[in-house]
């Protein structure tokens, strides 16, 4: 039985390797062999599909990111291609242009959109073609910061069932313990520089996680407005140094309380019988 | 009625000379492996003394065995279900290694390899836990061996709590100091605390012979059995990460031999045989008041000659050979027929199936005006044996604390019978006791010449076959019920069927 078992597992291994190889060929083949020329019309579709328009306009002014009109003339073609292909890598390599842009646009980094080189070519063709998009979206209606905070921490539910911001984001102004760590801390966030930019991004977020989370549960304009009102409040946009002290204090008090509780419940433990017994006997002898 | 068979044991303490041969035989067979250095599945204690681990009888500390509530129900002293769960990662009632002892060996190689010098090379003690030299050995598994009257060990025997201050002081007096030996192995209880405490369900009692075993595959090292067993007879192997205990040498039993400690016993104090008992009575017998415990346990043991019992046993698939072994069982005679063997610490309510014939200690004698003076001589100047029970050096209350859950009457009855045997045989051989005194002794002991002769014979002159009536356990055929022994024939050859996961250190 043992012998059979080993032979079987060998067969399974070979089989799975073969399947993997076939799957690889199947996916690689169209890329490798079919190369249509870059088309500006493809680029336009991609611009919307990949959510570039969440942060950028062409000729409509800056939103979260810069206005892209004339970008193909402003920047070197090769640099642009590399930047759109893998902005995270360019940033990490310490590129001076990328660093300057990041600083200018409130430290909101351009996300890696997982484009293929062909798709980048199409996009560049579209951007260089002189097309324009509309301006920034309409300004949001007036929002209520209190209601925005309730949405953020989950006290109020979003109409379309979206999850509360606090599950993934932390921000000053929601208590010392803050929120989740999956997304960036929204204190001093570059997304709230203008309500138009915020609305544009939140209507169709282009980053991978946000895009997936909000694609089917979009926020209503009023919800966006309330959140914007909350996030752009001065007290939320700045983390007080005392908050750090608060967290430290909470951690120390919490740990002490847990240890005290554990000690109260589990403290009575048998800590040796022989040694105390012998010590007692010797002490009695010494007394005599 | 649910009749089952149990391979049970009797230790005759009058014959134990405290030589530890049993312990060494066991050690050499079962616990000379890594991780078992500190274990003594069989150990011999000096009583009064604190034993191994130290003061194991003190359940206020160790929380072993069962406790009886006011409504007559019993529950584990260690924990109920809720507490067991909340303490599962933190068992607060474990003995420390110091309460067993730090095992050590000696650096024998130094005797051969030491460089030439002015002094004889010595073999230093080396700890088997840390591997470092131990210059100050403070405890061992029989540290208080023969230390009757020691102010540290003997004085802290838990059973002495039942005595008055005066009686305790007398025990420490020179020339009144007294001790005896108590060999201990797993009792293979009918109501085991270790089985009840195990959260993994790894401990079980074999159906055909009642041997309590720990499955090395199922054990998850919670170590609740160590606390749950009031006799502290399960041990944790730190190397394999599993608990272990006395297995009553079942591989030897299955091939018809008595366990190694029985076989090697120099004083031939050990008897092994089958008892038939009624499993329906277990809960009731474990729940009666302390005074009734010994009697209730005796009541569970059934007469293997009673046709009704035999029929019930056969209905439970107990083999004819097993029933025949029960009829020849020396244990049945000592425990049920003659009623001179008692369980150790019945008040733990685990219904131990190892019984002890209590020791007949010397009668009280002391020096008076420079001569040896024996109290209470009769008209002929001989010790009045009948009154010797009252003059016993070791107070009867102490024996009752050990062997009858504090019920003095039970122990007294045993001693009256043993005294009757002694007087009867002395009158027969030495011919110095009067017939009246012999008759009186027989009456007091509630016995008769035939029974006395039988007790004498099985105590003093038993053959190997009389001491050990090992039934054919039929394990090889019992296995066939759930497994085809030929299943792997011509298929796999040698090897372990289920690989045992081990922690590596």
Short mmCIF file of N, CA and C in Angstrom, two decimals, chain A residues 134-243:
data_model
loop_
_atom_site.label_atom_id
_atom_site.label_comp_id
_atom_site.label_asym_id
_atom_site.label_seq_id
_atom_site.Cartn_x
_atom_site.Cartn_y
_atom_site.Cartn_z
N UNK A 134 -14.28 66.33 -19.75
CA UNK A 134 -14.94 67.48 -19.14
C UNK A 134 -14.11 67.99 -17.98
N UNK A 135 -14.61 69.06 -17.37
CA UNK A 135 -13.91 69.58 -16.20
C UNK A 135 -14.18 68.70 -15.00
N UNK A 136 -13.76 69.18 -13.84
CA UNK A 136 -14.03 68.44 -12.61
C UNK A 136 -15.53 68.35 -12.43
N UNK A 137 -15.99 67.32 -11.74
CA UNK A 137 -17.42 67.14 -11.50
C UNK A 137 -17.95 68.29 -10.67
N UNK A 138 -19.27 68.28 -10.55
CA UNK A 138 -19.88 69.34 -9.79
C UNK A 138 -19.41 69.29 -8.34
N UNK A 139 -19.42 70.44 -7.71
CA UNK A 139 -19.11 70.50 -6.28
C UNK A 139 -20.16 69.70 -5.51
N UNK A 140 -19.75 69.12 -4.38
CA UNK A 140 -20.70 68.37 -3.56
C UNK A 140 -21.64 69.33 -2.86
N UNK A 141 -22.85 68.84 -2.54
CA UNK A 141 -23.73 69.70 -1.72
C UNK A 141 -23.11 69.90 -0.34
N UNK A 142 -23.70 70.76 0.45
CA UNK A 142 -23.18 71.01 1.80
C UNK A 142 -23.35 69.76 2.65
N UNK A 143 -22.27 69.36 3.37
CA UNK A 143 -22.33 68.14 4.17
C UNK A 143 -22.37 68.42 5.64
N UNK A 144 -22.79 67.40 6.40
CA UNK A 144 -22.87 67.53 7.85
C UNK A 144 -21.76 66.68 8.46
N UNK A 145 -20.82 67.33 9.14
CA UNK A 145 -19.65 66.63 9.66
C UNK A 145 -20.03 65.57 10.70
N UNK A 146 -21.03 65.84 11.53
CA UNK A 146 -21.45 64.88 12.55
C UNK A 146 -21.96 63.61 11.91
N UNK A 147 -22.78 63.83 10.88
CA UNK A 147 -23.31 62.68 10.15
C UNK A 147 -22.16 61.95 9.45
N UNK A 148 -21.18 62.68 8.93
CA UNK A 148 -20.03 62.08 8.28
C UNK A 148 -19.25 61.19 9.23
N UNK A 149 -19.09 61.66 10.47
CA UNK A 149 -18.37 60.86 11.46
C UNK A 149 -19.15 59.57 11.75
N UNK A 150 -20.48 59.71 11.82
CA UNK A 150 -21.31 58.52 12.08
C UNK A 150 -21.15 57.51 10.95
N UNK A 151 -21.07 58.00 9.72
CA UNK A 151 -20.84 57.09 8.59
C UNK A 151 -19.46 56.44 8.72
N UNK A 152 -18.48 57.27 9.07
CA UNK A 152 -17.10 56.78 9.12
C UNK A 152 -16.95 55.63 10.12
N UNK A 153 -17.51 55.82 11.32
CA UNK A 153 -17.31 54.78 12.36
C UNK A 153 -18.38 53.70 12.29
N UNK A 154 -19.38 53.87 11.43
CA UNK A 154 -20.35 52.79 11.26
C UNK A 154 -21.58 52.93 12.12
N UNK A 155 -21.73 54.07 12.82
CA UNK A 155 -22.95 54.26 13.60
C UNK A 155 -24.16 54.42 12.67
N UNK A 156 -23.86 55.01 11.47
CA UNK A 156 -24.92 55.13 10.45
C UNK A 156 -24.53 54.24 9.28
N UNK A 157 -25.52 53.58 8.68
CA UNK A 157 -25.19 52.71 7.56
C UNK A 157 -25.27 53.47 6.25
N UNK A 158 -24.40 53.09 5.30
CA UNK A 158 -24.49 53.65 3.96
C UNK A 158 -25.71 53.09 3.27
N UNK A 159 -26.32 53.90 2.44
CA UNK A 159 -27.58 53.52 1.81
C UNK A 159 -27.42 52.25 0.96
N UNK A 160 -26.29 52.18 0.23
CA UNK A 160 -26.12 51.03 -0.66
C UNK A 160 -25.37 49.87 0.00
N UNK A 161 -25.24 49.95 1.32
CA UNK A 161 -24.67 48.80 2.04
C UNK A 161 -23.16 48.74 2.06
N UNK A 162 -22.49 49.81 1.69
CA UNK A 162 -21.03 49.81 1.75
C UNK A 162 -20.55 49.66 3.19
N UNK A 163 -19.32 49.17 3.33
CA UNK A 163 -18.82 48.95 4.68
C UNK A 163 -18.31 50.26 5.27
N UNK A 164 -18.32 50.40 6.58
CA UNK A 164 -17.89 51.66 7.19
C UNK A 164 -16.39 51.87 6.98
N UNK A 165 -16.02 53.14 6.80
CA UNK A 165 -14.63 53.50 6.45
C UNK A 165 -13.67 52.98 7.50
N UNK A 166 -14.14 52.97 8.79
CA UNK A 166 -13.27 52.65 9.91
C UNK A 166 -12.70 51.23 9.84
N UNK A 167 -13.37 50.32 9.12
CA UNK A 167 -12.85 48.95 9.06
C UNK A 167 -11.46 48.92 8.46
N UNK A 168 -11.17 49.86 7.52
CA UNK A 168 -9.86 49.82 6.87
C UNK A 168 -9.02 51.06 7.15
N UNK A 169 -9.66 52.17 7.52
CA UNK A 169 -8.91 53.42 7.66
C UNK A 169 -8.96 53.93 9.08
N UNK A 170 -7.89 54.56 9.47
CA UNK A 170 -7.87 55.28 10.74
C UNK A 170 -7.84 56.76 10.41
N UNK A 171 -8.24 57.59 11.37
CA UNK A 171 -8.18 59.02 11.18
C UNK A 171 -8.22 59.67 12.57
N UNK A 172 -7.64 60.83 12.68
CA UNK A 172 -7.75 61.52 13.96
C UNK A 172 -9.20 61.91 14.17
N UNK A 173 -9.62 62.01 15.40
CA UNK A 173 -10.98 62.47 15.66
C UNK A 173 -11.99 61.36 15.84
N UNK A 174 -11.56 60.10 15.85
CA UNK A 174 -12.53 59.03 16.14
C UNK A 174 -12.08 58.27 17.38
N UNK A 175 -11.35 58.90 18.25
CA UNK A 175 -10.91 58.24 19.49
C UNK A 175 -9.49 57.74 19.36
N UNK A 176 -8.89 57.48 20.49
CA UNK A 176 -7.46 57.17 20.53
C UNK A 176 -7.13 55.85 19.81
N UNK A 177 -8.07 54.89 19.88
CA UNK A 177 -7.74 53.57 19.32
C UNK A 177 -7.76 53.57 17.79
N UNK A 178 -8.46 54.58 17.18
CA UNK A 178 -8.44 54.69 15.73
C UNK A 178 -9.16 53.55 15.04
N UNK A 179 -8.93 53.41 13.75
CA UNK A 179 -9.60 52.38 12.97
C UNK A 179 -8.63 51.38 12.41
N UNK A 180 -8.99 50.82 11.22
CA UNK A 180 -8.21 49.72 10.65
C UNK A 180 -6.90 50.15 10.03
N UNK A 181 -6.10 49.16 9.65
CA UNK A 181 -4.77 49.43 9.13
C UNK A 181 -4.62 49.03 7.67
N UNK A 182 -5.66 48.48 7.07
CA UNK A 182 -5.52 47.99 5.69
C UNK A 182 -5.27 49.15 4.73
N UNK A 183 -6.09 50.21 4.85
CA UNK A 183 -5.92 51.39 4.01
C UNK A 183 -5.08 52.42 4.74
N UNK A 184 -4.68 53.49 4.03
CA UNK A 184 -3.86 54.51 4.65
C UNK A 184 -4.62 55.31 5.70
N UNK A 185 -3.87 55.87 6.65
CA UNK A 185 -4.44 56.78 7.63
C UNK A 185 -4.91 58.03 6.89
N UNK A 186 -6.16 58.43 7.11
CA UNK A 186 -6.72 59.54 6.33
C UNK A 186 -6.48 60.90 6.96
N UNK A 187 -5.77 60.92 8.10
CA UNK A 187 -5.40 62.21 8.66
C UNK A 187 -4.45 62.88 7.67
N UNK A 188 -4.62 64.17 7.43
CA UNK A 188 -3.83 64.91 6.45
C UNK A 188 -3.85 64.24 5.08
N UNK A 189 -5.03 63.70 4.74
CA UNK A 189 -5.11 63.00 3.46
C UNK A 189 -5.20 63.97 2.29
N UNK A 190 -4.48 63.65 1.20
CA UNK A 190 -4.52 64.47 0.00
C UNK A 190 -5.83 64.36 -0.75
N UNK A 191 -6.65 63.39 -0.38
CA UNK A 191 -7.91 63.19 -1.10
C UNK A 191 -8.93 64.26 -0.79
N UNK A 192 -8.72 64.99 0.29
CA UNK A 192 -9.74 65.94 0.68
C UNK A 192 -9.30 67.37 0.40
N UNK A 193 -8.45 67.57 -0.61
CA UNK A 193 -8.00 68.93 -0.94
C UNK A 193 -9.15 69.76 -1.52
N UNK A 194 -9.98 69.11 -2.32
CA UNK A 194 -11.16 69.83 -2.79
C UNK A 194 -12.31 68.86 -2.87
N UNK A 195 -13.51 69.37 -2.70
CA UNK A 195 -14.66 68.47 -2.68
C UNK A 195 -14.85 67.83 -4.05
N UNK A 196 -14.46 68.53 -5.12
CA UNK A 196 -14.59 67.95 -6.46
C UNK A 196 -13.69 66.74 -6.60
N UNK A 197 -12.43 66.87 -6.12
CA UNK A 197 -11.50 65.75 -6.20
C UNK A 197 -12.00 64.57 -5.38
N UNK A 198 -12.50 64.86 -4.18
CA UNK A 198 -13.00 63.80 -3.31
C UNK A 198 -14.16 63.07 -3.97
N UNK A 199 -15.10 63.87 -4.53
CA UNK A 199 -16.27 63.27 -5.16
C UNK A 199 -15.85 62.44 -6.37
N UNK A 200 -14.91 62.98 -7.14
CA UNK A 200 -14.47 62.27 -8.33
C UNK A 200 -13.85 60.93 -7.99
N UNK A 201 -13.01 60.93 -6.94
CA UNK A 201 -12.36 59.67 -6.55
C UNK A 201 -13.35 58.70 -5.93
N UNK A 202 -14.20 59.19 -5.04
CA UNK A 202 -15.10 58.28 -4.33
C UNK A 202 -16.19 57.72 -5.23
N UNK A 203 -16.49 58.43 -6.36
CA UNK A 203 -17.53 57.91 -7.26
C UNK A 203 -17.05 56.65 -7.96
N UNK A 204 -15.75 56.58 -8.27
CA UNK A 204 -15.23 55.38 -8.91
C UNK A 204 -13.77 55.20 -8.53
N UNK A 205 -13.50 54.73 -7.33
CA UNK A 205 -12.12 54.65 -6.86
C UNK A 205 -11.29 53.75 -7.75
N UNK A 206 -10.07 54.18 -8.08
CA UNK A 206 -9.28 53.42 -9.03
C UNK A 206 -8.28 52.49 -8.37
N UNK A 207 -8.02 52.67 -7.07
CA UNK A 207 -7.05 51.75 -6.44
C UNK A 207 -7.69 50.38 -6.31
N UNK A 208 -6.80 49.37 -6.23
CA UNK A 208 -7.30 47.99 -6.30
C UNK A 208 -8.31 47.67 -5.21
N UNK A 209 -7.93 47.94 -3.97
CA UNK A 209 -8.79 47.56 -2.86
C UNK A 209 -10.06 48.39 -2.86
N UNK A 210 -9.90 49.72 -2.94
CA UNK A 210 -11.08 50.58 -2.92
C UNK A 210 -12.00 50.28 -4.09
N UNK A 211 -11.41 50.07 -5.27
CA UNK A 211 -12.21 49.78 -6.45
C UNK A 211 -13.08 48.55 -6.24
N UNK A 212 -12.46 47.49 -5.70
CA UNK A 212 -13.19 46.24 -5.50
C UNK A 212 -14.29 46.43 -4.46
N UNK A 213 -13.96 47.18 -3.39
CA UNK A 213 -14.92 47.31 -2.29
C UNK A 213 -16.13 48.15 -2.71
N UNK A 214 -15.90 49.23 -3.50
CA UNK A 214 -16.97 50.19 -3.75
C UNK A 214 -17.65 50.05 -5.09
N UNK A 215 -17.18 49.11 -5.95
CA UNK A 215 -17.74 48.98 -7.28
C UNK A 215 -19.24 48.72 -7.24
N UNK A 216 -19.67 47.86 -6.31
CA UNK A 216 -21.08 47.47 -6.29
C UNK A 216 -21.90 48.19 -5.22
N UNK A 217 -21.21 48.99 -4.40
CA UNK A 217 -21.94 49.67 -3.34
C UNK A 217 -21.54 51.15 -3.32
N UNK A 218 -21.85 51.89 -4.39
CA UNK A 218 -21.39 53.28 -4.46
C UNK A 218 -22.03 54.15 -3.40
N UNK A 219 -21.32 55.23 -3.04
CA UNK A 219 -21.84 56.19 -2.08
C UNK A 219 -22.77 57.18 -2.77
N UNK A 220 -23.79 57.63 -2.10
CA UNK A 220 -24.66 58.67 -2.66
C UNK A 220 -23.94 60.01 -2.51
N UNK A 221 -24.30 61.00 -3.33
CA UNK A 221 -23.64 62.31 -3.22
C UNK A 221 -23.74 62.89 -1.81
N UNK A 222 -24.90 62.71 -1.16
CA UNK A 222 -25.04 63.29 0.18
C UNK A 222 -24.07 62.62 1.16
N UNK A 223 -23.93 61.30 1.01
CA UNK A 223 -22.99 60.56 1.88
C UNK A 223 -21.58 61.06 1.66
N UNK A 224 -21.24 61.24 0.38
CA UNK A 224 -19.92 61.76 0.05
C UNK A 224 -19.72 63.13 0.68
N UNK A 225 -20.76 63.94 0.60
CA UNK A 225 -20.65 65.30 1.13
C UNK A 225 -20.44 65.27 2.64
N UNK A 226 -21.19 64.40 3.34
CA UNK A 226 -21.06 64.31 4.79
C UNK A 226 -19.65 63.84 5.17
N UNK A 227 -19.18 62.83 4.44
CA UNK A 227 -17.83 62.31 4.72
C UNK A 227 -16.79 63.39 4.47
N UNK A 228 -17.01 64.12 3.40
CA UNK A 228 -16.05 65.16 3.05
C UNK A 228 -16.03 66.23 4.16
N UNK A 229 -17.21 66.57 4.62
CA UNK A 229 -17.31 67.58 5.67
C UNK A 229 -16.56 67.11 6.92
N UNK A 230 -16.74 65.84 7.23
CA UNK A 230 -16.07 65.30 8.41
C UNK A 230 -14.55 65.26 8.22
N UNK A 231 -14.11 64.70 7.08
CA UNK A 231 -12.68 64.48 6.86
C UNK A 231 -11.92 65.79 6.69
N UNK A 232 -12.63 66.85 6.20
CA UNK A 232 -11.90 68.09 5.95
C UNK A 232 -11.94 69.02 7.16
N UNK A 233 -12.58 68.53 8.27
CA UNK A 233 -12.59 69.34 9.49
C UNK A 233 -11.17 69.53 9.99
N UNK A 234 -10.89 70.69 10.53
CA UNK A 234 -9.52 71.00 10.99
C UNK A 234 -9.06 69.99 12.02
N UNK A 235 -9.97 69.57 12.93
CA UNK A 235 -9.56 68.67 14.01
C UNK A 235 -9.25 67.27 13.47
N UNK A 236 -9.85 66.94 12.33
CA UNK A 236 -9.60 65.63 11.76
C UNK A 236 -8.35 65.64 10.90
N UNK A 237 -8.03 66.81 10.39
CA UNK A 237 -6.89 66.92 9.49
C UNK A 237 -5.56 67.03 10.22
N UNK A 238 -5.60 67.00 11.54
CA UNK A 238 -4.35 67.13 12.28
C UNK A 238 -4.39 66.19 13.48
N UNK A 239 -3.37 65.38 13.63
CA UNK A 239 -3.34 64.46 14.78
C UNK A 239 -2.57 65.15 15.90
N UNK A 240 -3.25 65.34 17.03
CA UNK A 240 -2.60 66.01 18.17
C UNK A 240 -1.55 65.08 18.76
N UNK A 241 -0.40 65.60 19.21
CA UNK A 241 0.62 64.73 19.82
C UNK A 241 0.09 64.02 21.06
N UNK A 242 -0.89 64.63 21.74
CA UNK A 242 -1.40 64.01 22.97
C UNK A 242 -2.10 62.69 22.67
N UNK A 243 -2.54 62.52 21.39
CA UNK A 243 -3.24 61.27 21.05
C UNK A 243 -2.32 60.07 21.26
#
